[in-house]
Short mmCIF file of C-alpha atoms and ligand atoms in Angstrom, two decimals:
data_model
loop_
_atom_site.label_atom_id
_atom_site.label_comp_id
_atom_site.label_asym_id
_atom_site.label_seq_id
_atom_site.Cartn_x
_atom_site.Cartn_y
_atom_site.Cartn_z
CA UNK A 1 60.62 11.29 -2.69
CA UNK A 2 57.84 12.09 -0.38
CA UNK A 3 54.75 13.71 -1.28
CA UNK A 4 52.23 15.19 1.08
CA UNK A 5 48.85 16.59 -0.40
CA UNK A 6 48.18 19.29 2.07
CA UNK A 7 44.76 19.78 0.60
CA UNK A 8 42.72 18.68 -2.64
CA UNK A 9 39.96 21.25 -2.69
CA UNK A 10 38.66 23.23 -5.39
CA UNK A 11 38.96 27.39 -5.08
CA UNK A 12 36.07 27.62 -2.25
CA UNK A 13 36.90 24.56 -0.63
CA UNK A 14 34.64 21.17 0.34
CA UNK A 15 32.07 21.94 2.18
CA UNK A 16 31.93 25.37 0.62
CA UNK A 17 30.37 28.45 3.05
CA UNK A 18 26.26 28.18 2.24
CA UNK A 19 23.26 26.62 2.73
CA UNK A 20 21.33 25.90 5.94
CA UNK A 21 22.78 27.17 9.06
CA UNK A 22 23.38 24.53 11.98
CA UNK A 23 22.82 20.96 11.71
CA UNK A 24 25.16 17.87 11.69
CA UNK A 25 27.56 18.95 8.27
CA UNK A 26 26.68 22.35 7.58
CA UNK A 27 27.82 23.75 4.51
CA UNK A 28 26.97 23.40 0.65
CA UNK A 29 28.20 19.26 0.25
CA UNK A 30 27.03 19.29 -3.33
CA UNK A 31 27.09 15.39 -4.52
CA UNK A 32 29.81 14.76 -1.47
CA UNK A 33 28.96 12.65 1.28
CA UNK A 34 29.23 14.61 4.45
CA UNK A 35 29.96 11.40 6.38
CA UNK A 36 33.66 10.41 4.07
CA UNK A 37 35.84 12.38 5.85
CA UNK A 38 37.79 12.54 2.94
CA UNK A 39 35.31 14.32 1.04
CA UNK A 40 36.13 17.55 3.59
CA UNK A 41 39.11 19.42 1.41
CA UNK A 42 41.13 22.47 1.74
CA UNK A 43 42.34 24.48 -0.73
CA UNK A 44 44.90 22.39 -3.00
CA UNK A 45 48.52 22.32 -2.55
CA UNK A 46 51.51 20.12 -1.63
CA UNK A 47 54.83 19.68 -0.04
CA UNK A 48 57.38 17.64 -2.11
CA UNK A 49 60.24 16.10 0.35
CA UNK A 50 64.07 14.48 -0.72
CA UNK A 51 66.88 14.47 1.24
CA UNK A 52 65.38 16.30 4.14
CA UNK A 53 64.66 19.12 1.75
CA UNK A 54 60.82 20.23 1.77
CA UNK A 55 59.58 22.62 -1.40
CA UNK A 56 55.88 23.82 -0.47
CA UNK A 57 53.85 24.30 -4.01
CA UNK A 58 51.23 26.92 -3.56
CA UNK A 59 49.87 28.35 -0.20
CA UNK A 60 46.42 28.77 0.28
CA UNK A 61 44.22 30.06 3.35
CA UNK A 62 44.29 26.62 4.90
CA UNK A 63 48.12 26.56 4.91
CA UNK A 64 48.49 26.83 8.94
CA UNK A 65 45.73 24.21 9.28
CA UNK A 66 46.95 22.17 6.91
CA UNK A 67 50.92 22.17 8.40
CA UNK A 68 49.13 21.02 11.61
CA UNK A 69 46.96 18.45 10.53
CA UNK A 70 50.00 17.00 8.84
CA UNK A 71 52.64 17.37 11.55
CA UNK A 72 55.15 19.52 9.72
CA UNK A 73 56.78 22.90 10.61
CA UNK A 74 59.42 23.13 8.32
CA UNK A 75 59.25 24.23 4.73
CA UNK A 76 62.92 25.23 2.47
CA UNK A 77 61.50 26.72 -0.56
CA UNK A 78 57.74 27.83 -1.92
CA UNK A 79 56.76 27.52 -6.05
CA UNK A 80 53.99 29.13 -6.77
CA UNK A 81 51.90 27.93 -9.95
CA UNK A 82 49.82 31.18 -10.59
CA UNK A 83 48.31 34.10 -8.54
CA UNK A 84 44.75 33.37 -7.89
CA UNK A 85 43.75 33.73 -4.57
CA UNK A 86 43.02 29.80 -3.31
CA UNK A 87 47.02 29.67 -4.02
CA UNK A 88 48.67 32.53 -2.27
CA UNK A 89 46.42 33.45 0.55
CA UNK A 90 48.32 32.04 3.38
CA UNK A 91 51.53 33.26 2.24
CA UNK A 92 51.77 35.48 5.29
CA UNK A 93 51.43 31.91 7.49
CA UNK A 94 55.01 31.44 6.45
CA UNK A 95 56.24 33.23 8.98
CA UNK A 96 55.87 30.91 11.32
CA UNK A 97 58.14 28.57 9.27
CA UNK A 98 60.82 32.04 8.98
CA UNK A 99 60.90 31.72 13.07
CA UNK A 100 61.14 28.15 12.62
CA UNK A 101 63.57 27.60 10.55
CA UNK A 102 65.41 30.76 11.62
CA UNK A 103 65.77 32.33 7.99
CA UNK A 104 64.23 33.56 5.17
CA UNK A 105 62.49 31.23 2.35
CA UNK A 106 63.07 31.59 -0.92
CA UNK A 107 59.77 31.73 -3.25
CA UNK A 108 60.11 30.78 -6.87
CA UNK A 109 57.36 32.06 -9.21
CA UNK A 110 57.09 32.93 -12.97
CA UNK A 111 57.37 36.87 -13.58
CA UNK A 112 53.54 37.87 -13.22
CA UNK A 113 52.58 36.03 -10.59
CA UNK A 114 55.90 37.32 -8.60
CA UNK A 115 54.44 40.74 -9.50
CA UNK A 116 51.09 39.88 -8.28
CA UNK A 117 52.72 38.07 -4.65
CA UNK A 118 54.32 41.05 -3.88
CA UNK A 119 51.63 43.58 -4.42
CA UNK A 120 49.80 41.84 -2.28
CA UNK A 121 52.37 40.74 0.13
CA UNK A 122 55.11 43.41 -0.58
CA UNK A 123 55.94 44.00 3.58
CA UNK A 124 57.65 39.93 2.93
CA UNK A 125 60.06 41.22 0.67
CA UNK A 126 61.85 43.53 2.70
CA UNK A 127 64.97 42.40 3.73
CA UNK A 128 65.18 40.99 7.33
CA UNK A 129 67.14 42.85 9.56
CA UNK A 130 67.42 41.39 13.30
CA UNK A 131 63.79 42.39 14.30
CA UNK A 132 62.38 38.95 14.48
CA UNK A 133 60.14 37.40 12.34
CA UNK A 134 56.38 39.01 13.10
CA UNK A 135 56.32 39.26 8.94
CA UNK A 136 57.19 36.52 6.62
CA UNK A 137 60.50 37.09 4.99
CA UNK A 138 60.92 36.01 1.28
CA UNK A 139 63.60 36.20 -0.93
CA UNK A 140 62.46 36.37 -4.86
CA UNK A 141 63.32 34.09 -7.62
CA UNK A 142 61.74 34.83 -10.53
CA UNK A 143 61.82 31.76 -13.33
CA UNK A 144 60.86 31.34 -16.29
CA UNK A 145 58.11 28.85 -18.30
CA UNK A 146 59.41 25.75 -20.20
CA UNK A 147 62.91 25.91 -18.38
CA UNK A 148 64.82 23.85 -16.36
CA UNK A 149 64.75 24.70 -12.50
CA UNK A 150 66.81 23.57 -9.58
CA UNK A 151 66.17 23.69 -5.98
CA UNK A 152 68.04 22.26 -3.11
CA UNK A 153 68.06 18.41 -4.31
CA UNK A 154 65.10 18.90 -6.62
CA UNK A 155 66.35 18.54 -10.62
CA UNK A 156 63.33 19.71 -12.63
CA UNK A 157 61.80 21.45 -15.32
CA UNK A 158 58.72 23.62 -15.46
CA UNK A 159 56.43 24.25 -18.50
CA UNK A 160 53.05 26.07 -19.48
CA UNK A 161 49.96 25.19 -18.58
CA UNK A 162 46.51 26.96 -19.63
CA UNK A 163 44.21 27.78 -17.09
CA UNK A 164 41.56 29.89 -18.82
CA UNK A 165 42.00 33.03 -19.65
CA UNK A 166 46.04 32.76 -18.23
CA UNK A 167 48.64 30.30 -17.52
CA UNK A 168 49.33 28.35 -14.44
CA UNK A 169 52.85 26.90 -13.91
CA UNK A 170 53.08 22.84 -14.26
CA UNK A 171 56.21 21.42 -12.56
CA UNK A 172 57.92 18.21 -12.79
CA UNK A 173 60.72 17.16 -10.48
CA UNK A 174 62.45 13.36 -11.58
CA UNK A 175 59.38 11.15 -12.08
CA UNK A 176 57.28 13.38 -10.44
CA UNK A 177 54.46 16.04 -11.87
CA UNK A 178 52.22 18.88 -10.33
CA UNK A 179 50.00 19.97 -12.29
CA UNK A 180 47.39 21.78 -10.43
CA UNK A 181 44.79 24.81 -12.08
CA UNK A 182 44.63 23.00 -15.45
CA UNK A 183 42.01 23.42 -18.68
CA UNK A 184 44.54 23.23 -21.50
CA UNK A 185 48.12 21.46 -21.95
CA UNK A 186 50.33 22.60 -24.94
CA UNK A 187 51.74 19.46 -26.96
CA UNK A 188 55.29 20.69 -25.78
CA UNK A 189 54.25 20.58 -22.18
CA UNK A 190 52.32 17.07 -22.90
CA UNK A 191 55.56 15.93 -24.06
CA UNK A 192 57.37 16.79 -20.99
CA UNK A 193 55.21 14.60 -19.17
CA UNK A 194 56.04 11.44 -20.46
CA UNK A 195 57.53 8.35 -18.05
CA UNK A 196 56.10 9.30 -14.57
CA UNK A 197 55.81 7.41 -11.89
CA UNK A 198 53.13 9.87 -9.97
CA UNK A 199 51.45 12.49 -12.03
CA UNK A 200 48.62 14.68 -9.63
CA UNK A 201 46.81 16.40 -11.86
CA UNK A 202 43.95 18.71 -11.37
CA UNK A 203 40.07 17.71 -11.89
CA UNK A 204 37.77 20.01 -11.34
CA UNK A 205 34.47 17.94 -11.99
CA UNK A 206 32.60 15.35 -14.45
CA UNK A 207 31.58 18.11 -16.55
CA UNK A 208 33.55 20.32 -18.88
CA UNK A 209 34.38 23.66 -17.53
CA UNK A 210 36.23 27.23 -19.18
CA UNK A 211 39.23 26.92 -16.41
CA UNK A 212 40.29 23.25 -15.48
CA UNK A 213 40.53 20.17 -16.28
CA UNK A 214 37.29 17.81 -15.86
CA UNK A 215 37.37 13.22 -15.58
CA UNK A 216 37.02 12.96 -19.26
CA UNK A 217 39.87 15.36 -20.17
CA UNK A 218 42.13 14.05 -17.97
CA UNK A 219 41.69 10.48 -18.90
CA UNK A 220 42.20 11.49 -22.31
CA UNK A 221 45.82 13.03 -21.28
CA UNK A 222 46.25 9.81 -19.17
CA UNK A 223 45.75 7.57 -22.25
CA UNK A 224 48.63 10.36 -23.74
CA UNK A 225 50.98 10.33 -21.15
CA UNK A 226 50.73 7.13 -19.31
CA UNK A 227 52.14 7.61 -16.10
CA UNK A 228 52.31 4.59 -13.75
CA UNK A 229 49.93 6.42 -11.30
CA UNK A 230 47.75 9.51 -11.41
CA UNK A 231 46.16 11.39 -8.50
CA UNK A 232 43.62 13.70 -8.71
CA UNK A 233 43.20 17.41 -6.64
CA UNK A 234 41.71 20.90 -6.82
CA UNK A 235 38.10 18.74 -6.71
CA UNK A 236 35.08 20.62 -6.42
CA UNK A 237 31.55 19.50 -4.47
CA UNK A 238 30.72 17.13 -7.16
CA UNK A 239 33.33 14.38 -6.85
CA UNK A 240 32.21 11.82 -4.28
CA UNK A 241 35.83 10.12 -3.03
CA UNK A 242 33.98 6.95 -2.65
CA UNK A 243 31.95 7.22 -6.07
CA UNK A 244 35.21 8.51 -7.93
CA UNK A 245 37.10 5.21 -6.34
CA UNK A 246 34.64 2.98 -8.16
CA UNK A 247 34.22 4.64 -11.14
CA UNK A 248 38.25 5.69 -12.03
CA UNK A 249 39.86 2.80 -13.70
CA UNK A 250 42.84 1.64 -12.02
CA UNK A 251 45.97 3.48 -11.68
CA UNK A 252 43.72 6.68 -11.07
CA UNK A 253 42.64 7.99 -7.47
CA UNK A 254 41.48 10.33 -5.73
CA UNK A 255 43.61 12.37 -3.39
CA UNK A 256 42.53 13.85 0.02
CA UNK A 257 43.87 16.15 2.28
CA UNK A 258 46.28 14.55 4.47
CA UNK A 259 47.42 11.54 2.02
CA UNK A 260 51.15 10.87 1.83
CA UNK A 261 53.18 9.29 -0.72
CA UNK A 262 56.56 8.02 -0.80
CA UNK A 263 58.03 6.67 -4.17
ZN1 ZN B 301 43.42 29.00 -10.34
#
């Protein structure tokens, strides 16, 4: 399998829009170093690759600049975790993928966010008829939490996750977890995650916070689930890359936007 982090940012992004106008890094930085390029982050999401077969989890308003930056232009399927903006705002980008890949994508999501994606981008679900792809074309597949799920290659399972005040969708495919949009995880779901080799799991910041996960919660699931290697995303304008890489004990990282890996 081959993972690409197409961004690692939290909901407003690294820099985030603010502060002084002009100058060398404009932008609100927080505790990041403006000179780590890796500290720059788009809004999180993935693409998760076997066999030629590319599923796309979440698309935020970086998605076009993200596909570049990374060199892809194909995507087979889209998951989508849960409806807040920073994860379905570049959904109409897709249809530069439909004209790509010369069809319409399927889009998997749980039953409200589906509800939510097409009130917002109900024009994609209209079937296409000949006239060329100026929309994005999706097909719906609505799933269902704690369930298996197959796609293309991709054997999995899906299973609750609290984020605040609702529930995001945590997805594991093989020895592989997303689990993005994070403050709570059910003992059922915790279970599921047992015997990964890569687990990318989302950390908001060093201190606690109503919504998502924070670096002492998520070493406490670590201890709990033990995968062989962790990765964090969705990271706000407190988490230095280079500070996190000397703090995190080994066999946690930091991701940034761009990093691929194959396993
Ligand atoms: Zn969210």
């Amino acid at each position: 399998m081959k993972l690409t982090i197409l961004g690692c940012g939290s909901s407003p992004g690294v820099p985030m829009i603010g502060g002084a106008e002009g100058g060398p890094a404009p932008g609100i930085w927080g505790d990041c170093d403006p000179t780590e390029p890796r500290n720059r982050r788009s809004r999180s999401s993935v693409v998760i690759e076997k066999d030629n077969f590319r599923i796309l989890i979440d698309c935020g308003p970086d998605f076009r600049s993200q596909m570049l930056n990374c060199g892809l232009s194909k995507i087979d399927a889209v998951i989508i975790t849960h409806a807040h903006s920073d994860h379905i705002a570049g959904l109409d980008e897709l249809r530069a993928v439909n004209r790509e890949i010369e069809r319409p994508i399927p889009i998997y999501a749980p039953k409200e966010v589906m509800k939510e994606v097409k009130s917002r981008f109900n024009y994609a679900f209209q079937p296409w008829n000949g006239e060329g792809f100026f929309r994005p074309v999706f097909i719906e597949h609505v799933i269902e939490y704690d369930a298996p799920l197959k796609i293309g290659p991709f054997d999995g399972w899906v299973f609750t996750q609290h984020h605040g005040r609702i529930k995001s969708l945590g997805i594991r495919f093989e020895n592989f977890a997303y689990s993005t949009d994070v403050s709570d995880l059910p003992a059922q779901s915790l279970s599921v995650l047992k015997d990964l080799d890569l687990w990318v799991v989302g950390c908001l910041q060093y201190e606690p916070h109503p919504a998502h996960a924070w670096v002492a919660r998520v070493f406490e699931w670590q201890q709990t689930v033990l995968p062989k290697k962790t990765i964090l995303t969705h990271m706000g304008e407190k988490m230095d890359y280079n500070k996190l890489c000397n703090q995190l004990p080994k066999g946690i990282e930091p991701a940034w936007d761009g990093e691929v890996v194959v396993f």
